[in-house]
Amino acid sequence: MRVKVVFHGSYREVTGFKEKYFQLPENANLLDLLKKLESLYGRELTGQLIDYKKNEIWSLMAIAVNGKILSNINKFNCPLNENDEIIFLPPALGG
Amino acid sequence: MHSSYGGQIAVVDLSNLDYQISETPEDLRKNFLGGNGFGAKLLYENLSPGIDPLSSENVLIFALGPATGTLIPSSSRYGVFAKSPLTGLFFDSYCGGTWGEQLKRAGFDALVIKGASKEPVSLVIENQKISFKHTKNLWGLNTLEAQRQLNKELGEGFTIAAIGPAGENLVRYAAIISETRAAGRGGMGAVMGSKMLKAIAVKGTGDIYVADSKRFMDYIKELQIRIKQHPGTGNTLPNFGTSVGASSFNDLGILGSYNWQKETFDGAYKISGQYMYEERIYQKTKACLNCSIRCSKVAKAKKGIFKDFATEGPEYETVFSFGSLCGNDEIGSIIAADRVCDELGLDTITAGAVLAFVMECYDKEILPNHLFEEVKKYNITFGNLSNIDTILEMIAFRKGIGDFLAEGTQKMAEDLGKEALDICTAVKGLEVPGHTARGLKGMGLGYAVSNRGGSHMDTRPTVERSGQYDPFEIKGKGSLMKENQNMTTIGDSLIICRYTEGIFGFFINDDFVKIANLTTGFNYSLEELKQIGERIYTLERMFNVREGIDRNKDVLPHRFLNEPISDGPRKGHLITVKELNFMLDEYYTARGWDKETGIPTDETLDRLGLLEIKERKGNYAS
């Protein structure tokens, strides 16, 4: 299946893409996508989201799947579907 | 034992050009911590209810926190407090740079400024020496010119907080500017102008101590590592600045645009920090004193009619207010607006919101003829800020339509009638900033009950936008937002910048206890610090209750309660009156305020040590 990934901030710096489609196996979940991105771009990319020392998501960092913001690694086993949009968000700072 | 307090408070009487200095009372330090706490206590006690905010009876307070001027990152800040001419309520506004550190080095924790001078005057503080300088020559100068001229006259080493023409002409959202940083919101600059106080120049050469220097330095080293490691503070903010959120908020459908008629904006990328970084519009990075986050940028317009305009900024709120909110994706005009607002001494959020409001009024033809013609003449229409420098100058000098715009959206809407009130997005008179209420329900509650009105600094949008709490859930938001407000209150009392949320979090925790204890030496427990936050916030509420605020005034703009988001991923969302009432019930219960009236109960005041203050100073307008 094909999913669309949108990169903001540092993520865009690392990948060089504003958005890109990725092929994933059927029944893949968000963690599968993250593993794929890690294999392609290294932890320079996924380390912006995951604190690997603690195996948890950095505070204020999150991914949105079809507009729903997820910031708990336990929720990353959510299944993905064809044409889902995954947004790598910059830190939720502001003001 | 040392502490990081300056140690003294100066009470300045501008009517008689006189002052008194006294030691900062121990109970004030212990029970109200600093900054926000000092402002709330001193304002409640020194100001009579019901006074005109632009009269000599208003009191203007500058206060520092125990963290101000220390090596705690992002802490070189000062707070300004007064009854706001925009809201008529308690107001606090904060500013970075180096002015706060200088005042601390001069040996002060707060300046309490009363009365009004008959002629333009500036206050000069050189360590323990306070003097008044007649500065008629500065009146009329913009904030940057005034700082330069006063520095020239006083000699090296002074840092200056000044007002521009907007403050002098009592624009209700005039800011106070030091260097190029602003205590922007709530019209503190207008209060300063009403006192004919053009500037406060400070030079301090004393040392700043902390209570436990060995443990303090160890903690600083730890914080520097945490800041560097966190992707937000160590990477995104230093590279992209605070405006980075504009395009991602748009992707989520929570970027207010066209006066909040929509929450997506086609031009979002072109006003974002991402764009300014990639197109090399950012010229360099700057930082407040001792802050390793370095979120500040200097931007320069590269094309268009504002080519070569440069500014320190624009921050996220400014790209929102002059950008998406005005339907404008021309970054040069936003850079120009930011620069001109700094020079004239205007709050960028309210200034942009006022224009967006007028743009919609123009589209809907709800302006009287003479205003309609002026809007047409200066082309104040969605997507067009080609005359922004002229329009802002008209506001600051109250010329033509500028006199009307200088009042802020709430007063403008009240003048224009019901149709205008329905599209006015101010809460308690303060225009909401670039954080959705309809797309983050807890933030909606936060706006409704904020002591400042439509502010994102009492309640934080980050709590829900980070995904750590469900933005669509209403249950539990009352107590959640209460705890978050107590954190912002302690943060503003210490005083540390909100951009530390990535490392300190959303609630009072051991980091806040550590900062408080290592600087003050008071050895607070976590529970004691939480109670101080609650005490200060409740005292602010008492101030507002004294001015007539109750549950009936804790409301949201008509648009957010009645018009669902019209577009984008959050299409259809809004906060219903029923949902707001549910959250209000929870919130008042969590705070120990009466659920029917929203007024703190005597039992709560007693628990927080505030009952005596209420009995002495009164809880209701006379």
PDB file of N, CA, C and O in Angstrom, chain B residues 272-338:
ATOM      1  N   SER B 272       5.885  30.898   6.744  1.00  0.00           N
ATOM      2  CA  SER B 272       6.409  30.067   7.838  1.00  0.00           C
ATOM      3  C   SER B 272       7.905  30.243   8.054  1.00  0.00           C
ATOM      4  O   SER B 272       8.633  30.718   7.174  1.00  0.00           O
ATOM      5  N   GLY B 273       8.363  29.818   9.216  1.00  0.00           N
ATOM      6  CA  GLY B 273       9.787  29.804   9.516  1.00  0.00           C
ATOM      7  C   GLY B 273      10.540  28.896   8.563  1.00  0.00           C
ATOM      8  O   GLY B 273      11.696  29.144   8.226  1.00  0.00           O
ATOM      9  N   GLN B 274       9.860  27.839   8.142  1.00  0.00           N
ATOM     10  CA  GLN B 274      10.449  26.913   7.172  1.00  0.00           C
ATOM     11  C   GLN B 274      10.835  27.667   5.896  1.00  0.00           C
ATOM     12  O   GLN B 274      11.953  27.537   5.384  1.00  0.00           O
ATOM     13  N   TYR B 275       9.911  28.461   5.408  1.00  0.00           N
ATOM     14  CA  TYR B 275      10.134  29.228   4.172  1.00  0.00           C
ATOM     15  C   TYR B 275      11.255  30.252   4.379  1.00  0.00           C
ATOM     16  O   TYR B 275      12.156  30.381   3.543  1.00  0.00           O
ATOM     17  N   MET B 276      11.192  30.959   5.508  1.00  0.00           N
ATOM     18  CA  MET B 276      12.206  32.003   5.751  1.00  0.00           C
ATOM     19  C   MET B 276      13.593  31.393   5.893  1.00  0.00           C
ATOM     20  O   MET B 276      14.590  31.996   5.509  1.00  0.00           O
ATOM     21  N   TYR B 277      13.654  30.183   6.418  1.00  0.00           N
ATOM     22  CA  TYR B 277      14.932  29.476   6.544  1.00  0.00           C
ATOM     23  C   TYR B 277      15.404  29.014   5.166  1.00  0.00           C
ATOM     24  O   TYR B 277      16.548  29.258   4.775  1.00  0.00           O
ATOM     25  N   GLU B 278      14.523  28.365   4.425  1.00  0.00           N
ATOM     26  CA  GLU B 278      14.918  27.797   3.136  1.00  0.00           C
ATOM     27  C   GLU B 278      15.245  28.873   2.095  1.00  0.00           C
ATOM     28  O   GLU B 278      16.123  28.682   1.257  1.00  0.00           O
ATOM     29  N   GLU B 279      14.531  29.991   2.166  1.00  0.00           N
ATOM     30  CA  GLU B 279      14.759  31.064   1.183  1.00  0.00           C
ATOM     31  C   GLU B 279      15.805  32.071   1.655  1.00  0.00           C
ATOM     32  O   GLU B 279      15.976  33.124   1.050  1.00  0.00           O
ATOM     33  N   ARG B 280      16.450  31.742   2.744  1.00  0.00           N
ATOM     34  CA  ARG B 280      17.506  32.602   3.322  1.00  0.00           C
ATOM     35  C   ARG B 280      17.016  34.029   3.599  1.00  0.00           C
ATOM     36  O   ARG B 280      17.743  35.010   3.405  1.00  0.00           O
ATOM     37  N   ILE B 281      15.768  34.106   4.015  1.00  0.00           N
ATOM     38  CA  ILE B 281      15.239  35.401   4.464  1.00  0.00           C
ATOM     39  C   ILE B 281      15.778  35.689   5.867  1.00  0.00           C
ATOM     40  O   ILE B 281      16.030  36.828   6.231  1.00  0.00           O
ATOM     41  N   TYR B 282      15.970  34.622   6.636  1.00  0.00           N
ATOM     42  CA  TYR B 282      16.651  34.784   7.925  1.00  0.00           C
ATOM     43  C   TYR B 282      18.100  35.160   7.664  1.00  0.00           C
ATOM     44  O   TYR B 282      18.809  34.454   6.937  1.00  0.00           O
ATOM     45  N   GLN B 283      18.525  36.248   8.254  1.00  0.00           N
ATOM     46  CA  GLN B 283      19.897  36.713   8.056  1.00  0.00           C
ATOM     47  C   GLN B 283      20.815  36.220   9.164  1.00  0.00           C
ATOM     48  O   GLN B 283      21.970  35.946   8.950  1.00  0.00           O
ATOM     49  N   LYS B 284      20.305  36.200  10.373  1.00  0.00           N
ATOM     50  CA  LYS B 284      21.120  35.668  11.467  1.00  0.00           C
ATOM     51  C   LYS B 284      20.255  35.271  12.657  1.00  0.00           C
ATOM     52  O   LYS B 284      19.059  35.577  12.702  1.00  0.00           O
ATOM     53  N   THR B 285      20.905  34.608  13.599  1.00  0.00           N
ATOM     54  CA  THR B 285      20.220  34.134  14.803  1.00  0.00           C
ATOM     55  C   THR B 285      20.649  34.985  15.987  1.00  0.00           C
ATOM     56  O   THR B 285      21.804  35.374  16.087  1.00  0.00           O
ATOM     57  N   LYS B 286      19.681  35.291  16.858  1.00  0.00           N
ATOM     58  CA  LYS B 286      20.008  36.054  18.065  1.00  0.00           C
ATOM     59  C   LYS B 286      19.457  35.310  19.291  1.00  0.00           C
ATOM     60  O   LYS B 286      18.638  34.411  19.153  1.00  0.00           O
ATOM     61  N   ALA B 287      19.901  35.716  20.436  1.00  0.00           N
ATOM     62  CA  ALA B 287      19.425  35.069  21.663  1.00  0.00           C
ATOM     63  C   ALA B 287      19.262  36.096  22.766  1.00  0.00           C
ATOM     64  O   ALA B 287      19.941  37.119  22.776  1.00  0.00           O
ATOM     65  N   CYS B 288      18.355  35.810  23.676  1.00  0.00           N
ATOM     66  CA  CYS B 288      18.297  36.610  24.892  1.00  0.00           C
ATOM     67  C   CYS B 288      19.512  36.248  25.748  1.00  0.00           C
ATOM     68  O   CYS B 288      20.149  35.214  25.543  1.00  0.00           O
ATOM     69  N   LEU B 289      19.793  37.093  26.711  1.00  0.00           N
ATOM     70  CA  LEU B 289      20.936  36.876  27.588  1.00  0.00           C
ATOM     71  C   LEU B 289      20.901  35.470  28.213  1.00  0.00           C
ATOM     72  O   LEU B 289      19.875  35.054  28.741  1.00  0.00           O
ATOM     73  N   ASN B 290      22.005  34.782  28.150  1.00  0.00           N
ATOM     74  CA  ASN B 290      22.179  33.475  28.794  1.00  0.00           C
ATOM     75  C   ASN B 290      21.230  32.394  28.277  1.00  0.00           C
ATOM     76  O   ASN B 290      21.044  31.382  28.950  1.00  0.00           O
ATOM     77  N   CYS B 291      20.614  32.619  27.119  1.00  0.00           N
ATOM     78  CA  CYS B 291      19.701  31.597  26.622  1.00  0.00           C
ATOM     79  C   CYS B 291      20.355  30.820  25.481  1.00  0.00           C
ATOM     80  O   CYS B 291      20.750  31.406  24.464  1.00  0.00           O
ATOM     81  N   SER B 292      20.476  29.515  25.665  1.00  0.00           N
ATOM     82  CA  SER B 292      21.126  28.698  24.636  1.00  0.00           C
ATOM     83  C   SER B 292      20.126  28.180  23.604  1.00  0.00           C
ATOM     84  O   SER B 292      20.510  27.478  22.675  1.00  0.00           O
ATOM     85  N   ILE B 293      18.844  28.511  23.752  1.00  0.00           N
ATOM     86  CA  ILE B 293      17.865  28.053  22.757  1.00  0.00           C
ATOM     87  C   ILE B 293      18.020  28.860  21.462  1.00  0.00           C
ATOM     88  O   ILE B 293      17.958  28.327  20.384  1.00  0.00           O
ATOM     89  N   ARG B 294      18.234  30.145  21.566  1.00  0.00           N
ATOM     90  CA  ARG B 294      18.495  31.033  20.412  1.00  0.00           C
ATOM     91  C   ARG B 294      17.368  30.960  19.371  1.00  0.00           C
ATOM     92  O   ARG B 294      17.590  30.672  18.207  1.00  0.00           O
ATOM     93  N   CYS B 295      16.152  31.227  19.806  1.00  0.00           N
ATOM     94  CA  CYS B 295      15.006  31.118  18.889  1.00  0.00           C
ATOM     95  C   CYS B 295      14.837  32.353  18.010  1.00  0.00           C
ATOM     96  O   CYS B 295      14.109  32.322  17.029  1.00  0.00           O
ATOM     97  N   SER B 296      15.497  33.452  18.387  1.00  0.00           N
ATOM     98  CA  SER B 296      15.231  34.710  17.686  1.00  0.00           C
ATOM     99  C   SER B 296      16.006  34.811  16.366  1.00  0.00           C
ATOM    100  O   SER B 296      17.151  34.388  16.280  1.00  0.00           O
ATOM    101  N   LYS B 297      15.342  35.363  15.375  1.00  0.00           N
ATOM    102  CA  LYS B 297      15.941  35.493  14.044  1.00  0.00           C
ATOM    103  C   LYS B 297      15.908  36.954  13.607  1.00  0.00           C
ATOM    104  O   LYS B 297      15.035  37.712  14.031  1.00  0.00           O
ATOM    105  N   VAL B 298      16.835  37.309  12.751  1.00  0.00           N
ATOM    106  CA  VAL B 298      16.739  38.600  12.072  1.00  0.00           C
ATOM    107  C   VAL B 298      16.377  38.294  10.628  1.00  0.00           C
ATOM    108  O   VAL B 298      17.091  37.563   9.939  1.00  0.00           O
ATOM    109  N   ALA B 299      15.246  38.819  10.195  1.00  0.00           N
ATOM    110  CA  ALA B 299      14.751  38.537   8.841  1.00  0.00           C
ATOM    111  C   ALA B 299      14.805  39.804   7.993  1.00  0.00           C
ATOM    112  O   ALA B 299      14.636  40.916   8.506  1.00  0.00           O
ATOM    113  N   LYS B 300      15.056  39.608   6.703  1.00  0.00           N
ATOM    114  CA  LYS B 300      15.113  40.745   5.778  1.00  0.00           C
ATOM    115  C   LYS B 300      14.311  40.412   4.525  1.00  0.00           C
ATOM    116  O   LYS B 300      14.515  39.334   3.932  1.00  0.00           O
ATOM    117  N   ALA B 301      13.419  41.321   4.160  1.00  0.00           N
ATOM    118  CA  ALA B 301      12.605  41.082   2.962  1.00  0.00           C
ATOM    119  C   ALA B 301      13.486  41.137   1.722  1.00  0.00           C
ATOM    120  O   ALA B 301      14.285  42.063   1.564  1.00  0.00           O
ATOM    121  N   LYS B 302      13.338  40.145   0.853  1.00  0.00           N
ATOM    122  CA  LYS B 302      14.230  40.071  -0.313  1.00  0.00           C
ATOM    123  C   LYS B 302      13.600  40.608  -1.588  1.00  0.00           C
ATOM    124  O   LYS B 302      14.280  40.834  -2.570  1.00  0.00           O
ATOM    125  N   LYS B 303      12.280  40.760  -1.562  1.00  0.00           N
ATOM    126  CA  LYS B 303      11.632  41.297  -2.768  1.00  0.00           C
ATOM    127  C   LYS B 303      10.340  42.009  -2.383  1.00  0.00           C
ATOM    128  O   LYS B 303       9.967  42.046  -1.213  1.00  0.00           O
ATOM    129  N   GLY B 304       9.680  42.552  -3.399  1.00  0.00           N
ATOM    130  CA  GLY B 304       8.402  43.225  -3.145  1.00  0.00           C
ATOM    131  C   GLY B 304       8.589  44.670  -2.724  1.00  0.00           C
ATOM    132  O   GLY B 304       9.713  45.174  -2.657  1.00  0.00           O
ATOM    133  N   ILE B 305       7.473  45.312  -2.389  1.00  0.00           N
ATOM    134  CA  ILE B 305       7.553  46.745  -2.083  1.00  0.00           C
ATOM    135  C   ILE B 305       8.261  47.022  -0.756  1.00  0.00           C
ATOM    136  O   ILE B 305       8.658  48.140  -0.500  1.00  0.00           O
ATOM    137  N   PHE B 306       8.390  46.001   0.067  1.00  0.00           N
ATOM    138  CA  PHE B 306       9.101  46.197   1.335  1.00  0.00           C
ATOM    139  C   PHE B 306      10.508  45.597   1.300  1.00  0.00           C
ATOM    140  O   PHE B 306      11.090  45.310   2.336  1.00  0.00           O
ATOM    141  N   LYS B 307      11.043  45.401   0.119  1.00  0.00           N
ATOM    142  CA  LYS B 307      12.391  44.862  -0.068  1.00  0.00           C
ATOM    143  C   LYS B 307      13.382  45.625   0.826  1.00  0.00           C
ATOM    144  O   LYS B 307      13.333  46.845   0.908  1.00  0.00           O
ATOM    145  N   ASP B 308      14.221  44.847   1.496  1.00  0.00           N
ATOM    146  CA  ASP B 308      15.275  45.368   2.379  1.00  0.00           C
ATOM    147  C   ASP B 308      14.788  45.814   3.758  1.00  0.00           C
ATOM    148  O   ASP B 308      15.599  46.212   4.586  1.00  0.00           O
ATOM    149  N   PHE B 309      13.493  45.774   4.021  1.00  0.00           N
ATOM    150  CA  PHE B 309      13.040  45.967   5.404  1.00  0.00           C
ATOM    151  C   PHE B 309      13.591  44.810   6.238  1.00  0.00           C
ATOM    152  O   PHE B 309      13.532  43.654   5.802  1.00  0.00           O
ATOM    153  N   ALA B 310      14.109  45.103   7.400  1.00  0.00           N
ATOM    154  CA  ALA B 310      14.646  44.042   8.249  1.00  0.00           C
ATOM    155  C   ALA B 310      14.066  44.173   9.649  1.00  0.00           C
ATOM    156  O   ALA B 310      13.690  45.263  10.084  1.00  0.00           O
ATOM    157  N   THR B 311      13.963  43.039  10.349  1.00  0.00           N
ATOM    158  CA  THR B 311      13.406  43.054  11.696  1.00  0.00           C
ATOM    159  C   THR B 311      13.969  41.912  12.511  1.00  0.00           C
ATOM    160  O   THR B 311      14.395  40.898  11.938  1.00  0.00           O
ATOM    161  N   GLU B 312      13.991  42.071  13.843  1.00  0.00           N
ATOM    162  CA  GLU B 312      14.269  40.915  14.683  1.00  0.00           C
ATOM    163  C   GLU B 312      12.928  40.206  14.855  1.00  0.00           C
ATOM    164  O   GLU B 312      12.045  40.663  15.530  1.00  0.00           O
ATOM    165  N   GLY B 313      12.775  39.107  14.200  1.00  0.00           N
ATOM    166  CA  GLY B 313      11.495  38.405  14.096  1.00  0.00           C
ATOM    167  C   GLY B 313      11.304  37.995  12.647  1.00  0.00           C
ATOM    168  O   GLY B 313      12.294  37.846  11.937  1.00  0.00           O
ATOM    169  N   PRO B 314      10.086  37.861  12.146  1.00  0.00           N
ATOM    170  CA  PRO B 314       8.834  37.899  12.902  1.00  0.00           C
ATOM    171  C   PRO B 314       8.586  36.569  13.621  1.00  0.00           C
ATOM    172  O   PRO B 314       8.886  35.510  13.088  1.00  0.00           O
ATOM    173  N   GLU B 315       8.068  36.686  14.838  1.00  0.00           N
ATOM    174  CA  GLU B 315       7.717  35.505  15.623  1.00  0.00           C
ATOM    175  C   GLU B 315       6.444  34.864  15.057  1.00  0.00           C
ATOM    176  O   GLU B 315       5.732  35.469  14.271  1.00  0.00           O
ATOM    177  N   TYR B 316       6.142  33.683  15.564  1.00  0.00           N
ATOM    178  CA  TYR B 316       4.957  32.969  15.078  1.00  0.00           C
ATOM    179  C   TYR B 316       3.690  33.826  15.162  1.00  0.00           C
ATOM    180  O   TYR B 316       2.902  33.902  14.220  1.00  0.00           O
ATOM    181  N   GLU B 317       3.476  34.450  16.322  1.00  0.00           N
ATOM    182  CA  GLU B 317       2.219  35.196  16.486  1.00  0.00           C
ATOM    183  C   GLU B 317       2.089  36.301  15.445  1.00  0.00           C
ATOM    184  O   GLU B 317       0.980  36.636  15.017  1.00  0.00           O
ATOM    185  N   THR B 318       3.212  36.861  15.040  1.00  0.00           N
ATOM    186  CA  THR B 318       3.182  37.953  14.065  1.00  0.00           C
ATOM    187  C   THR B 318       2.908  37.429  12.662  1.00  0.00           C
ATOM    188  O   THR B 318       2.155  38.053  11.899  1.00  0.00           O
ATOM    189  N   VAL B 319       3.488  36.279  12.303  1.00  0.00           N
ATOM    190  CA  VAL B 319       3.176  35.739  10.967  1.00  0.00           C
ATOM    191  C   VAL B 319       1.721  35.274  10.916  1.00  0.00           C
ATOM    192  O   VAL B 319       1.086  35.297   9.861  1.00  0.00           O
ATOM    193  N   PHE B 320       1.202  34.887  12.070  1.00  0.00           N
ATOM    194  CA  PHE B 320      -0.230  34.547  12.131  1.00  0.00           C
ATOM    195  C   PHE B 320      -1.083  35.808  11.964  1.00  0.00           C
ATOM    196  O   PHE B 320      -1.968  35.874  11.105  1.00  0.00           O
ATOM    197  N   SER B 321      -0.798  36.829  12.784  1.00  0.00           N
ATOM    198  CA  SER B 321      -1.724  37.972  12.845  1.00  0.00           C
ATOM    199  C   SER B 321      -1.708  38.810  11.565  1.00  0.00           C
ATOM    200  O   SER B 321      -2.758  39.202  11.058  1.00  0.00           O
ATOM    201  N   PHE B 322      -0.506  39.090  11.048  1.00  0.00           N
ATOM    202  CA  PHE B 322      -0.428  39.876   9.811  1.00  0.00           C
ATOM    203  C   PHE B 322      -0.430  38.977   8.574  1.00  0.00           C
ATOM    204  O   PHE B 322      -0.496  39.467   7.454  1.00  0.00           O
ATOM    205  N   GLY B 323      -0.314  37.668   8.794  1.00  0.00           N
ATOM    206  CA  GLY B 323      -0.294  36.724   7.681  1.00  0.00           C
ATOM    207  C   GLY B 323      -1.647  36.073   7.488  1.00  0.00           C
ATOM    208  O   GLY B 323      -2.573  36.671   6.930  1.00  0.00           O
ATOM    209  N   SER B 324      -1.789  34.854   8.009  1.00  0.00           N
ATOM    210  CA  SER B 324      -3.004  34.083   7.723  1.00  0.00           C
ATOM    211  C   SER B 324      -4.274  34.806   8.191  1.00  0.00           C
ATOM    212  O   SER B 324      -5.294  34.772   7.500  1.00  0.00           O
ATOM    213  N   LEU B 325      -4.210  35.452   9.339  1.00  0.00           N
ATOM    214  CA  LEU B 325      -5.425  36.101   9.852  1.00  0.00           C
ATOM    215  C   LEU B 325      -5.906  37.202   8.907  1.00  0.00           C
ATOM    216  O   LEU B 325      -7.106  37.454   8.798  1.00  0.00           O
ATOM    217  N   CYS B 326      -4.950  37.844   8.224  1.00  0.00           N
ATOM    218  CA  CYS B 326      -5.299  38.874   7.234  1.00  0.00           C
ATOM    219  C   CYS B 326      -5.328  38.297   5.822  1.00  0.00           C
ATOM    220  O   CYS B 326      -5.388  39.062   4.840  1.00  0.00           O
ATOM    221  N   GLY B 327      -5.233  36.973   5.696  1.00  0.00           N
ATOM    222  CA  GLY B 327      -5.245  36.352   4.372  1.00  0.00           C
ATOM    223  C   GLY B 327      -4.066  36.785   3.514  1.00  0.00           C
ATOM    224  O   GLY B 327      -4.162  36.832   2.286  1.00  0.00           O
ATOM    225  N   ASN B 328      -2.939  37.079   4.141  1.00  0.00           N
ATOM    226  CA  ASN B 328      -1.798  37.689   3.457  1.00  0.00           C
ATOM    227  C   ASN B 328      -0.594  36.746   3.458  1.00  0.00           C
ATOM    228  O   ASN B 328      -0.118  36.344   4.517  1.00  0.00           O
ATOM    229  N   ASP B 329      -0.086  36.399   2.286  1.00  0.00           N
ATOM    230  CA  ASP B 329       1.062  35.488   2.241  1.00  0.00           C
ATOM    231  C   ASP B 329       2.321  36.188   1.725  1.00  0.00           C
ATOM    232  O   ASP B 329       3.272  35.528   1.307  1.00  0.00           O
ATOM    233  N   GLU B 330       2.344  37.510   1.787  1.00  0.00           N
ATOM    234  CA  GLU B 330       3.520  38.247   1.303  1.00  0.00           C
ATOM    235  C   GLU B 330       4.422  38.508   2.514  1.00  0.00           C
ATOM    236  O   GLU B 330       4.159  39.403   3.324  1.00  0.00           O
ATOM    237  N   ILE B 331       5.484  37.719   2.623  1.00  0.00           N
ATOM    238  CA  ILE B 331       6.306  37.750   3.840  1.00  0.00           C
ATOM    239  C   ILE B 331       6.971  39.108   4.059  1.00  0.00           C
ATOM    240  O   ILE B 331       7.173  39.541   5.195  1.00  0.00           O
ATOM    241  N   GLY B 332       7.285  39.805   2.961  1.00  0.00           N
ATOM    242  CA  GLY B 332       7.910  41.124   3.094  1.00  0.00           C
ATOM    243  C   GLY B 332       7.030  42.087   3.880  1.00  0.00           C
ATOM    244  O   GLY B 332       7.515  42.840   4.728  1.00  0.00           O
ATOM    245  N   SER B 333       5.736  42.035   3.632  1.00  0.00           N
ATOM    246  CA  SER B 333       4.829  42.949   4.340  1.00  0.00           C
ATOM    247  C   SER B 333       4.727  42.582   5.822  1.00  0.00           C
ATOM    248  O   SER B 333       4.510  43.442   6.677  1.00  0.00           O
ATOM    249  N   ILE B 334       4.898  41.290   6.133  1.00  0.00           N
ATOM    250  CA  ILE B 334       4.859  40.864   7.544  1.00  0.00           C
ATOM    251  C   ILE B 334       6.135  41.320   8.257  1.00  0.00           C
ATOM    252  O   ILE B 334       6.090  41.781   9.404  1.00  0.00           O
ATOM    253  N   ILE B 335       7.254  41.196   7.565  1.00  0.00           N
ATOM    254  CA  ILE B 335       8.516  41.683   8.130  1.00  0.00           C
ATOM    255  C   ILE B 335       8.417  43.190   8.377  1.00  0.00           C
ATOM    256  O   ILE B 335       8.806  43.686   9.437  1.00  0.00           O
ATOM    257  N   ALA B 336       7.864  43.904   7.405  1.00  0.00           N
ATOM    258  CA  ALA B 336       7.710  45.356   7.560  1.00  0.00           C
ATOM    259  C   ALA B 336       6.780  45.679   8.728  1.00  0.00           C
ATOM    260  O   ALA B 336       7.062  46.565   9.542  1.00  0.00           O
ATOM    261  N   ALA B 337       5.668  44.942   8.817  1.00  0.00           N
ATOM    262  CA  ALA B 337       4.712  45.187   9.905  1.00  0.00           C
ATOM    263  C   ALA B 337       5.374  44.970  11.259  1.00  0.00           C
ATOM    264  O   ALA B 337       5.192  45.750  12.199  1.00  0.00           O
ATOM    265  N   ASP B 338       6.167  43.910  11.367  1.00  0.00           N
ATOM    266  CA  ASP B 338       6.851  43.605  12.624  1.00  0.00           C
ATOM    267  C   ASP B 338       7.798  44.740  12.998  1.00  0.00           C
ATOM    268  O   ASP B 338       7.814  45.217  14.139  1.00  0.00           O
TER     269      ASP B 338
END
